[in-house]
């Protein structure tokens, strides 16, 4: 009897424990630590949002966020020391991984690095090449700046490197000539101080690094894969929220974390982060192995990493693909068996065909041998031609054309880098769509019923209309209006996916159809499919516009460089408008603050030498821009006077003093500072115009200077 009572009590205790255990395990939270790489500021807004808005708590995590006052130094050791540790880092993770620290990058926040090099505007440093011998402060672990300098032919040994004090006053008060920092934060300090600066980004040289990311250790991932995945998803939700609620998160940072920086500075930092994070064009946390390989290649060029290091295990994959190797092997074996059987039958039944094939192969081999000999002869001819071109290039280095290209190199690089950067970014998004989303989009569409297909086509046709993109405050205002208008509809929650997708797909432009779309049980899938297609379509539009802009610059450069034989004689027929427009296209970057007034008359054809005339226009336009300090009005007039075509170039600069008007066409006479001109430009222009039977004069002008060129009028 006592034994039965004891067993009954034991069973009761066991059942109670089994019943309570799941409740305890479900309600418990796991303690983890996030180490920031710098002080509390908007740079880490997503982590604060994930904590304060309860995203971490929702997945069972209690996250302690710790700021650093010494940068990334030491946080990698802390993260790999024990489980439950996470960190916010940068591209130095690749170096740390190679040095033996088992770090794993979980997601990238900044798609482009904010690292730049600041110079004082109008200082003795006017270009990146003026840094040689100057005092420079470089931030530790900002290797993309070092790579940028090296690509421009500047080694660290060429600089006077000073210890970085992280104090903008060092540049403002002239204790240093160049200062590395972030375009998101230091730019505010200089702007607030009224200190004009020029910022050079490594992206100008094609060095496009990732910016901030977050990471953990291999041990954490191995022991707690679910916790890592939960931390990553909650973090990305936090970043999505933070990039859509700048003011709210700025208030939270200022009130709960640090009042070191003003709210104005935090909001400035948020706005500067938008083009770097690209929360609209790129999925939050997205990272491409190709970009990491690009970073590896740059480190290899700096001698900091071996080439093509193994990235396996370094880049976290939240959804690893299923292993289908056994299916591939089985399929390959089946195909091999069928192929062998078919080959045996084919050889048995087609011996004659085989002989014919051998004969054809022999003939083809002879043809290929003869072609190979011809290619060798052609190759030798190309080698000789290349040698001749190389010698010609050495002679051209002293010519006026290459001198002009040297002056305009930075402007043309900017004109090309901007559209090419847009093309590369959009291409990454298209690649992600084709690789990761297209199959899912197609599969989803095929499962729509007839009514849902009508809804899908309605939303798609509206989404593909060429409408301007909405962002920022306008988007938030529209969300509130839609939420208020459809408050009776559960799906139109202010922070829900439906409301966001209604705006992204453009469905809000046809409000009378919104309820019709939302009536479907698969409304979210319909909107998601259209949003994916719209993103790809938008990327295509960006590539189209950027390609056209780059083509325009290259076409102008080609027109300037390439001359046909009939245009190089002194009596060739020249279209003055076309040639001057080509020159203005080359100077487009230098005309940002200049108003160009064009008064082209109906008669714009003359006789002359195209190349020589282009050098005249370049010299006169460049002199005018220099006289105006690249700000003001530049007027170009083409008019006819009797048998002449007169071209006048008028600037709004300081003009030419009466005391030197008789000397400006003299050789070696110049008013420019030493090193900026030899005084031969106007003398050479005058001689070239005289050779073509024309004349050049300085005419009186109410303001600035007016140079006029008379050329022989040509009539068709």
XYZ file of C-alpha atoms in Angstrom:
716
model
C 0.000 0.000 0.000
C 2.819 2.429 0.880
C 4.617 1.513 -2.387
C 1.539 2.463 -4.437
C 1.263 5.806 -2.618
C 4.946 6.549 -3.267
C 4.621 5.653 -6.982
C 1.521 7.831 -7.260
C 3.360 10.831 -5.717
C 6.374 10.234 -8.011
C 4.154 10.160 -11.124
C 2.445 13.360 -10.006
C 5.791 15.174 -9.559
C 7.117 13.945 -12.944
C 3.938 14.998 -14.769
C 4.043 18.416 -13.082
C 7.668 18.941 -14.121
C 6.984 17.809 -17.695
C 4.017 20.162 -17.908
C 5.928 23.170 -16.522
C 9.183 22.624 -18.415
C 7.903 23.757 -21.838
C 6.327 26.828 -20.236
C 9.619 27.740 -18.556
C 11.660 27.152 -21.709
C 9.263 29.153 -23.859
C 9.043 32.136 -21.547
C 12.794 32.280 -20.810
C 15.038 34.750 -22.660
C 18.622 34.104 -23.693
C 21.260 36.664 -22.718
C 23.581 37.779 -25.575
C 25.954 40.709 -26.016
C 26.442 43.010 -29.003
C 29.765 44.901 -29.171
C 29.632 48.117 -31.217
C 32.745 49.339 -33.000
C 32.336 52.976 -31.951
C 30.349 55.386 -29.770
C 26.549 55.455 -29.615
C 25.247 57.264 -32.734
C 22.816 56.752 -35.649
C 25.393 54.516 -37.350
C 24.014 51.712 -35.118
C 20.347 52.753 -35.272
C 19.063 49.327 -36.355
C 20.318 47.605 -33.204
C 18.686 50.206 -30.940
C 15.430 49.856 -32.900
C 15.500 46.062 -32.624
C 15.940 46.354 -28.854
C 13.561 49.236 -28.121
C 10.756 48.041 -30.445
C 10.877 44.544 -28.945
C 12.128 42.645 -31.989
C 14.873 40.961 -29.953
C 12.466 40.186 -27.136
C 9.960 38.677 -29.588
C 12.508 36.013 -30.583
C 13.521 35.303 -26.978
C 16.723 37.355 -26.796
C 17.901 39.759 -24.106
C 20.577 41.792 -25.912
C 23.122 43.965 -24.101
C 24.501 46.662 -26.449
C 28.014 47.829 -25.515
C 29.675 50.829 -27.163
C 33.407 51.027 -27.894
C 35.638 54.067 -27.383
C 38.644 52.598 -29.219
C 37.059 51.550 -32.529
C 37.103 47.925 -33.666
C 40.201 47.179 -31.604
C 39.572 44.127 -29.446
C 35.929 43.387 -30.322
C 36.847 40.367 -32.493
C 38.602 38.694 -29.549
C 35.549 39.345 -27.371
C 33.147 37.875 -29.918
C 35.109 34.629 -30.428
C 36.016 34.238 -26.736
C 32.695 32.657 -25.758
C 29.222 31.967 -27.091
C 26.465 34.540 -27.014
C 28.712 37.276 -28.412
C 28.004 39.401 -31.497
C 29.753 42.416 -32.997
C 29.314 45.312 -35.422
C 32.330 45.417 -37.718
C 33.575 46.340 -41.193
C 35.704 44.832 -43.953
C 38.496 44.100 -41.471
C 36.585 40.849 -40.733
C 38.259 39.347 -43.810
C 41.699 40.103 -42.332
C 40.677 38.805 -38.906
C 39.381 35.586 -40.481
C 42.685 35.059 -42.268
C 44.579 35.726 -39.008
C 42.819 32.765 -37.415
C 39.837 34.332 -35.685
C 36.783 32.168 -36.594
C 34.391 35.064 -37.314
C 31.260 34.708 -39.465
C 29.660 37.745 -41.133
C 25.853 37.582 -40.729
C 24.770 40.519 -42.891
C 25.921 43.766 -44.486
C 24.180 47.025 -43.536
C 26.149 49.596 -45.561
C 26.219 48.498 -49.229
C 28.842 51.198 -49.839
C 31.558 52.306 -47.409
C 31.229 55.837 -45.976
C 35.031 56.157 -45.743
C 36.332 59.329 -47.418
C 39.399 61.568 -47.317
C 38.675 65.206 -46.408
C 40.740 68.171 -47.711
C 40.258 71.818 -46.981
C 38.660 73.514 -49.976
C 41.006 76.040 -51.633
C 44.032 74.740 -49.688
C 47.377 73.680 -51.131
C 45.798 70.240 -51.677
C 43.636 70.517 -54.801
C 43.724 66.901 -55.968
C 44.564 63.488 -54.558
C 48.040 63.698 -56.118
C 48.897 66.846 -54.136
C 49.029 64.721 -50.954
C 52.648 63.650 -51.536
C 54.723 64.980 -48.652
C 51.668 66.362 -46.818
C 50.445 65.687 -43.263
C 47.727 63.037 -43.264
C 45.650 61.339 -40.553
C 44.422 57.850 -41.507
C 41.924 55.922 -39.386
C 43.092 52.387 -38.381
C 41.455 49.573 -40.390
C 40.341 52.013 -43.133
C 42.296 50.098 -45.760
C 40.110 51.187 -48.684
C 41.647 54.680 -48.298
C 45.136 53.136 -48.458
C 44.105 51.128 -51.528
C 42.693 54.276 -53.132
C 45.969 56.158 -52.572
C 47.979 53.240 -53.946
C 45.789 53.050 -57.054
C 46.488 56.742 -57.613
C 50.244 56.036 -57.354
C 50.679 57.253 -53.756
C 52.369 55.014 -51.165
C 52.004 55.471 -47.411
C 55.748 56.189 -47.281
C 55.094 59.271 -49.460
C 52.987 60.841 -46.680
C 53.653 62.394 -43.296
C 51.368 60.073 -41.318
C 50.099 61.491 -38.013
C 48.240 59.659 -35.256
C 44.485 60.050 -35.754
C 42.969 61.948 -32.800
C 39.384 61.743 -34.165
C 39.117 65.514 -33.687
C 37.908 67.487 -36.739
C 39.607 70.571 -35.288
C 42.925 69.108 -36.460
C 41.898 69.797 -40.093
C 39.977 72.991 -39.354
C 42.910 74.584 -37.487
C 45.480 73.466 -40.068
C 47.375 70.893 -37.980
C 46.867 68.371 -40.766
C 46.362 68.638 -44.575
C 44.112 65.587 -45.069
C 41.853 63.752 -42.639
C 40.148 60.381 -43.151
C 36.675 59.939 -41.773
C 33.040 59.083 -42.510
C 30.888 61.042 -44.946
C 27.984 60.362 -42.569
C 29.421 62.037 -39.461
C 32.544 64.174 -39.945
C 30.845 65.978 -42.854
C 28.369 67.383 -40.291
C 31.178 68.628 -38.017
C 32.813 70.522 -40.888
C 29.475 71.892 -42.102
C 28.519 73.028 -38.596
C 31.876 74.763 -38.220
C 31.404 76.523 -41.578
C 34.575 74.889 -42.814
C 34.545 74.156 -46.590
C 35.922 70.717 -47.442
C 36.381 68.441 -50.450
C 35.708 64.718 -49.876
C 37.387 62.074 -52.034
C 35.817 58.607 -52.004
C 37.697 55.412 -53.024
C 34.746 54.711 -55.329
C 36.201 57.338 -57.701
C 38.974 54.795 -58.402
C 36.630 51.790 -58.662
C 37.283 50.596 -55.070
C 33.784 49.850 -53.778
C 33.985 48.223 -50.318
C 31.099 47.219 -48.084
C 30.599 49.378 -44.991
C 29.269 48.253 -41.598
C 28.167 44.662 -40.994
C 27.391 42.460 -37.985
C 29.028 39.146 -37.157
C 29.462 36.302 -34.658
C 31.758 33.306 -34.128
C 31.789 29.835 -35.696
C 31.266 28.296 -32.250
C 28.118 30.385 -31.659
C 26.761 29.350 -35.074
C 27.618 25.685 -34.511
C 26.136 25.414 -30.998
C 23.177 27.794 -31.346
C 22.156 28.026 -35.035
C 18.555 28.949 -34.149
C 19.721 31.764 -31.875
C 22.005 33.139 -34.609
C 19.181 33.067 -37.140
C 16.779 34.732 -34.680
C 19.330 37.436 -33.829
C 19.938 38.133 -37.532
C 16.235 38.349 -38.429
C 15.419 40.610 -35.469
C 18.414 42.825 -36.275
C 17.351 43.251 -39.905
C 13.805 44.088 -38.773
C 15.347 46.732 -36.532
C 17.299 48.218 -39.424
C 14.247 48.264 -41.672
C 12.337 50.107 -38.967
C 15.188 52.521 -38.209
C 15.687 53.540 -41.854
C 11.963 54.325 -42.123
C 11.666 56.191 -38.779
C 14.675 58.507 -38.545
C 13.245 61.017 -36.115
C 11.852 58.439 -33.682
C 15.117 56.490 -33.484
C 17.154 59.723 -33.189
C 15.014 60.652 -30.151
C 15.576 57.189 -28.622
C 19.369 57.411 -29.088
C 19.512 60.890 -27.575
C 17.245 60.136 -24.606
C 18.293 56.566 -23.703
C 21.820 55.946 -24.984
C 23.941 59.084 -25.286
C 23.562 62.855 -25.453
C 27.092 63.181 -26.780
C 25.704 64.236 -30.165
C 22.758 66.535 -30.872
C 19.543 65.343 -32.509
C 20.382 67.549 -35.494
C 23.654 65.646 -35.984
C 21.911 62.277 -35.601
C 19.321 63.182 -38.262
C 22.057 64.481 -40.587
C 23.854 61.161 -40.181
C 20.612 59.286 -40.969
C 20.105 61.179 -44.237
C 23.717 60.604 -45.292
C 23.317 56.866 -44.629
C 20.387 56.421 -47.040
C 22.404 56.227 -50.330
C 24.990 54.025 -48.593
C 22.533 51.558 -47.020
C 20.152 51.674 -50.039
C 17.200 50.241 -48.053
C 14.868 50.537 -51.054
C 17.001 49.121 -53.870
C 18.815 46.412 -51.879
C 17.396 43.909 -49.385
C 18.588 44.768 -45.881
C 21.540 42.591 -44.887
C 22.204 41.437 -48.470
C 25.811 40.563 -49.308
C 27.343 39.200 -52.492
C 30.315 36.782 -52.432
C 31.592 38.608 -55.525
C 31.899 41.868 -53.550
C 33.837 40.060 -50.806
C 36.113 38.618 -53.507
C 36.621 42.177 -54.813
C 37.644 43.257 -51.288
C 39.996 40.235 -51.115
C 41.581 41.303 -54.430
C 42.210 44.845 -53.131
C 43.805 43.479 -49.942
C 45.930 41.195 -52.135
C 47.166 44.212 -54.100
C 48.120 45.838 -50.777
C 50.011 42.687 -49.739
C 47.699 42.091 -46.780
C 45.991 38.861 -47.938
C 46.759 36.008 -50.339
C 44.750 35.912 -53.546
C 41.448 33.999 -53.692
C 41.138 33.013 -50.031
C 38.419 30.475 -49.246
C 35.235 32.289 -48.192
C 33.423 29.070 -47.202
C 32.179 29.381 -43.637
C 32.850 33.137 -43.588
C 29.589 34.279 -45.239
C 26.464 33.211 -43.343
C 23.682 31.587 -45.362
C 20.315 31.818 -43.552
C 18.731 29.354 -45.980
C 21.350 26.813 -47.087
C 20.284 24.898 -50.210
C 19.242 21.261 -50.029
C 21.939 18.807 -51.100
C 20.803 17.216 -54.366
C 24.141 15.625 -55.230
C 22.767 12.082 -55.078
C 20.136 13.022 -57.658
C 22.806 14.494 -59.918
C 24.996 11.408 -59.560
C 22.088 9.083 -60.310
C 21.019 11.147 -63.297
C 24.598 11.273 -64.572
C 24.952 7.488 -64.211
C 21.672 6.932 -66.053
C 22.665 9.260 -68.869
C 26.097 7.621 -69.072
C 24.539 4.150 -69.350
C 22.108 5.267 -72.038
C 24.961 6.998 -73.867
C 27.115 3.870 -73.849
C 24.278 1.721 -75.220
C 23.517 4.310 -77.881
C 27.204 4.595 -78.812
C 27.552 0.833 -79.268
C 24.481 0.711 -81.500
C 25.621 3.752 -83.419
C 29.080 2.310 -84.109
C 27.584 -1.019 -85.167
C 25.072 0.439 -87.637
C 27.025 3.423 -88.986
C 30.549 2.287 -89.899
C 30.332 3.977 -93.269
C 29.159 7.179 -91.652
C 32.182 7.005 -89.364
C 34.551 6.798 -92.342
C 32.878 9.799 -93.931
C 33.163 11.649 -90.650
C 36.906 10.882 -90.466
C 37.339 12.254 -93.969
C 35.459 15.417 -93.047
C 37.518 15.780 -89.874
C 40.703 15.475 -91.922
C 39.521 18.167 -94.341
C 38.419 20.387 -91.484
C 41.762 19.884 -89.763
C 43.561 21.025 -92.902
C 41.318 24.084 -93.093
C 42.013 24.866 -89.445
C 45.762 24.478 -90.053
C 45.594 26.960 -92.913
C 43.460 29.294 -90.808
C 45.962 28.990 -87.976
C 48.804 29.987 -90.313
C 46.768 32.981 -91.479
C 46.054 33.925 -87.871
C 49.770 33.710 -87.035
C 50.565 36.042 -89.920
C 47.774 38.380 -88.834
C 48.953 38.181 -85.225
C 52.477 39.190 -86.264
C 50.988 42.053 -88.235
C 49.027 43.135 -85.181
C 52.179 42.942 -83.041
C 53.966 45.209 -85.493
C 50.996 47.558 -85.588
C 50.860 47.613 -81.796
C 54.547 48.503 -81.693
C 53.982 51.346 -84.129
C 50.990 52.583 -82.123
C 53.020 52.460 -78.914
C 55.723 54.586 -80.500
C 53.079 56.991 -81.811
C 51.570 57.214 -78.326
C 54.905 58.318 -76.878
C 54.981 61.152 -79.387
C 51.362 62.112 -78.670
C 52.052 62.543 -74.945
C 53.530 65.957 -75.785
C 50.550 67.040 -77.865
C 47.848 69.502 -76.875
C 45.136 66.843 -77.018
C 46.574 64.750 -74.214
C 47.295 67.902 -72.220
C 43.607 68.786 -72.383
C 42.609 65.257 -71.445
C 44.903 65.525 -68.437
C 43.109 68.688 -67.332
C 39.697 67.100 -67.800
C 40.505 63.584 -66.492
C 38.897 64.049 -63.085
C 35.734 65.561 -64.587
C 35.338 62.821 -67.194
C 36.029 60.165 -64.552
C 33.222 61.633 -62.444
C 30.873 61.818 -65.451
C 31.556 58.133 -66.184
C 31.808 56.808 -62.591
C 28.384 58.136 -61.612
C 26.370 56.285 -64.332
C 28.654 53.249 -64.194
C 28.175 53.059 -60.403
C 24.397 53.143 -60.950
C 24.711 50.408 -63.597
C 26.796 48.183 -61.274
C 24.418 48.652 -58.334
C 21.332 47.990 -60.495
C 23.040 45.015 -62.100
C 23.604 43.487 -58.644
C 19.889 43.896 -57.926
C 18.906 42.357 -61.296
C 21.320 39.484 -60.678
C 19.749 38.856 -57.278
C 16.259 38.934 -58.844
C 17.175 36.492 -61.630
C 19.066 34.148 -59.320
C 17.007 34.168 -56.141
C 13.522 35.526 -56.896
C 12.556 34.838 -60.534
C 11.771 31.147 -60.086
C 9.699 31.889 -56.975
C 7.811 34.669 -58.819
C 6.999 32.360 -61.747
C 5.953 29.519 -59.447
C 3.672 31.822 -57.472
C 2.001 33.303 -60.585
C 1.251 29.836 -61.956
C -0.712 28.997 -58.802
C -3.060 32.025 -59.099
C -6.683 31.305 -59.945
C -8.458 33.260 -62.688
C -9.645 36.066 -60.386
C -6.273 36.437 -58.659
C -4.617 36.521 -62.089
C -6.832 39.521 -62.984
C -5.824 41.207 -59.741
C -2.147 40.486 -60.448
C -2.368 41.935 -63.990
C -4.171 45.040 -62.694
C -1.474 45.772 -60.085
C 1.365 44.933 -62.505
C 0.101 47.284 -65.238
C -0.149 50.143 -62.721
C 3.263 49.357 -61.193
C 5.070 49.463 -64.551
C 3.864 52.986 -65.329
C 6.830 55.354 -65.347
C 6.039 57.215 -62.114
C 8.563 59.147 -59.948
C 9.899 57.281 -56.940
C 8.492 58.257 -53.530
C 10.601 58.319 -50.395
C 11.092 59.931 -46.986
C 8.473 62.223 -45.502
C 6.116 61.935 -48.505
C 5.974 58.166 -48.071
C 5.246 58.429 -44.341
C 2.472 60.969 -44.967
C 0.929 58.728 -47.636
C 1.055 55.715 -45.267
C -0.892 57.614 -42.624
C -3.489 58.775 -45.167
C -3.996 55.241 -46.525
C -4.166 53.788 -43.001
C -6.809 56.350 -42.062
C -8.768 55.842 -45.305
C -8.816 52.031 -44.950
C -8.894 51.848 -41.137
C -11.723 49.318 -41.346
C -9.527 46.863 -43.216
C -7.341 44.667 -41.008
C -4.687 44.165 -43.708
C -3.928 47.896 -43.968
C -2.031 48.046 -40.678
C 0.269 51.096 -40.491
C 3.379 48.947 -40.086
C 2.177 45.900 -41.989
C 3.503 44.451 -45.202
C 0.281 45.151 -47.120
C 0.479 48.920 -46.620
C 4.173 49.037 -47.577
C 3.581 46.974 -50.730
C 0.548 49.081 -51.741
C 2.943 52.058 -51.900
C 5.863 50.187 -53.513
C 3.714 48.743 -56.323
C 1.920 52.060 -57.022
C -1.496 50.547 -56.171
C -2.223 53.627 -54.037
C -2.666 55.592 -57.301
C -5.930 53.660 -57.953
C -7.573 53.741 -54.482
C -10.868 52.422 -55.790
C -9.149 49.104 -56.623
C -7.337 48.610 -53.307
C -10.211 46.821 -51.543
C -10.697 44.630 -54.616
C -7.086 43.490 -54.370
C -7.171 43.009 -50.594
C -10.304 40.839 -50.816
C -8.141 38.000 -52.141
C -6.754 35.539 -49.618
C -3.495 35.717 -51.607
C -3.336 39.513 -51.753
C 0.044 39.605 -50.003
C 1.544 37.155 -52.523
C 0.129 39.193 -55.438
C 1.675 42.409 -54.100
C 5.006 40.726 -53.312
C 5.282 39.255 -56.829
C 4.514 42.639 -58.447
C 6.989 44.393 -56.094
C 9.776 42.003 -57.153
C 9.000 42.544 -60.863
C 8.757 46.323 -60.327
C 12.180 46.378 -58.624
C 13.734 44.567 -61.590
C 11.951 46.920 -64.021
C 13.217 49.954 -62.095
C 16.775 48.605 -62.187
C 16.409 48.209 -65.955
C 15.326 51.861 -66.261
C 18.281 53.011 -64.137
C 20.701 51.036 -66.335
C 19.127 52.498 -69.503
C 19.417 56.116 -68.316
C 22.940 55.631 -66.926
C 24.109 53.909 -70.120
C 22.821 56.794 -72.233
C 24.674 59.311 -70.053
C 27.957 57.370 -70.246
C 27.514 56.955 -74.028
C 27.092 60.715 -74.408
C 30.411 61.392 -72.632
C 32.258 58.716 -74.618
C 30.765 59.959 -77.919
C 31.970 63.500 -77.177
C 35.437 62.183 -76.299
C 35.518 60.106 -79.511
C 34.475 63.076 -81.643
C 37.274 65.117 -80.100
C 39.991 62.469 -80.429
C 39.145 60.854 -83.776
C 39.745 62.945 -86.882
C 38.979 61.920 -90.434
C 41.538 62.786 -93.076
C 39.240 65.212 -94.910
C 38.911 67.279 -91.694
C 42.640 67.746 -91.023
C 43.480 69.998 -94.005
C 43.429 73.775 -93.575
C 40.567 74.138 -96.102
C 38.241 71.375 -94.827
C 34.539 72.203 -94.339
C 33.818 72.430 -90.587
C 30.483 72.491 -88.722
C 31.295 74.989 -85.946
C 28.228 74.201 -83.806
C 28.983 70.455 -83.720
C 32.645 70.984 -82.826
C 31.961 73.566 -80.096
C 29.240 71.342 -78.589
C 31.786 68.500 -78.428
C 34.223 70.733 -76.512
C 31.463 71.869 -74.110
C 30.578 68.214 -73.462
C 34.177 67.528 -72.468
C 34.094 70.551 -70.121
C 30.661 69.589 -68.692
C 32.057 68.790 -65.223
C 33.772 72.206 -65.048
C 30.560 74.036 -66.001
C 28.506 73.128 -62.901
C 28.494 76.729 -61.655
C 28.704 78.401 -65.068
C 25.758 79.600 -67.163
C 26.480 78.918 -70.830
C 24.629 81.203 -73.268
C 24.611 79.953 -76.873
C 23.745 82.300 -79.744
C 24.332 80.234 -82.865
C 23.357 81.931 -86.108
C 21.951 80.122 -89.144
C 25.341 80.012 -90.956
C 27.696 77.753 -88.984
C 29.952 76.288 -91.701
C 33.503 77.472 -92.333
C 36.766 76.394 -93.938
C 39.621 75.355 -91.698
C 41.449 72.535 -89.890
C 39.220 70.665 -87.432
C 41.950 69.664 -84.952
C 43.576 73.111 -84.914
C 40.251 74.869 -84.469
C 39.315 72.557 -81.567
C 42.574 73.521 -79.847
C 41.644 77.205 -80.336
C 38.157 76.713 -78.794
C 39.624 74.740 -75.876
C 42.230 77.415 -75.183
C 39.729 80.298 -75.299
C 37.070 78.485 -73.233
C 39.643 77.371 -70.652
C 41.003 80.945 -70.356
C 37.480 82.283 -69.875
C 36.643 79.701 -67.165
C 39.914 80.439 -65.378
C 39.219 84.186 -65.472
C 35.756 83.572 -63.915
C 37.113 81.109 -61.315
C 34.645 78.637 -62.863
C 31.615 80.710 -61.757
C 29.644 83.156 -63.892
C 28.387 83.426 -67.478
C 30.088 82.166 -70.624
C 28.560 83.337 -73.925
C 29.353 81.773 -77.322
C 28.133 83.572 -80.464
C 28.348 82.491 -84.121
C 27.438 85.129 -86.704
C 28.250 86.024 -90.319
C 29.949 89.219 -91.512
C 30.266 89.445 -95.297
C 32.418 86.463 -96.371
C 33.415 85.640 -92.804
C 31.999 83.495 -90.015
C 32.722 85.173 -86.692
C 32.932 83.141 -83.464
C 32.966 85.162 -80.216
C 33.677 83.713 -76.755
C 32.716 86.157 -73.981
C 33.282 85.551 -70.257
C 32.094 87.473 -67.183
C 35.505 87.389 -65.526
C 37.852 90.143 -64.420
C 38.614 91.201 -67.995
C 41.953 92.230 -69.534
C 43.588 95.456 -68.212
C 44.321 98.120 -70.855
C 48.004 98.027 -69.915
C 48.509 94.474 -71.223
C 46.022 94.272 -74.128
C 48.841 94.749 -76.653
C 50.892 91.912 -75.089
C 48.419 89.057 -74.643
C 49.258 87.482 -78.025
C 53.014 87.714 -77.393
C 54.802 84.369 -76.805
C 55.603 83.518 -73.166
C 53.419 86.356 -71.833
C 51.035 85.165 -69.094
C 49.123 86.554 -66.114
C 48.731 83.161 -64.449
C 50.803 82.127 -61.379
C 53.993 80.149 -61.889
C 53.345 76.574 -62.927
C 49.823 77.220 -64.263
C 50.686 78.514 -67.736
C 53.622 79.069 -70.105
C 52.141 81.993 -72.048
C 52.069 80.141 -75.384
C 48.336 79.395 -75.691
C 47.132 82.607 -77.372
C 50.304 82.853 -79.468
C 49.737 79.328 -80.838
C 46.029 80.080 -81.444
C 46.877 83.202 -83.423
C 49.407 81.375 -85.625
C 46.976 78.505 -86.352
C 44.164 80.911 -87.284
C 46.507 82.871 -89.580
C 47.529 79.608 -91.310
C 43.847 79.009 -92.105
C 43.495 82.513 -93.600
C 41.559 83.952 -90.657
C 42.250 86.320 -87.764
C 41.753 86.492 -83.966
C 41.272 89.654 -81.890
C 40.429 90.847 -78.385
C 37.331 93.008 -78.747
C 35.937 95.610 -76.316
C 33.405 94.194 -73.828
C 31.170 95.772 -71.168
C 32.378 93.159 -68.657
C 34.913 90.374 -68.782
C 36.771 89.598 -71.985
C 35.610 88.936 -75.575
C 37.826 87.009 -77.993
C 36.585 86.830 -81.603
C 37.787 84.557 -84.397
C 37.098 85.269 -88.085
C 37.089 82.268 -90.473
C 36.270 81.882 -94.139
C 32.557 81.310 -94.693
C 31.623 78.019 -96.406
C 28.365 77.554 -98.313
C 26.813 74.272 -99.402
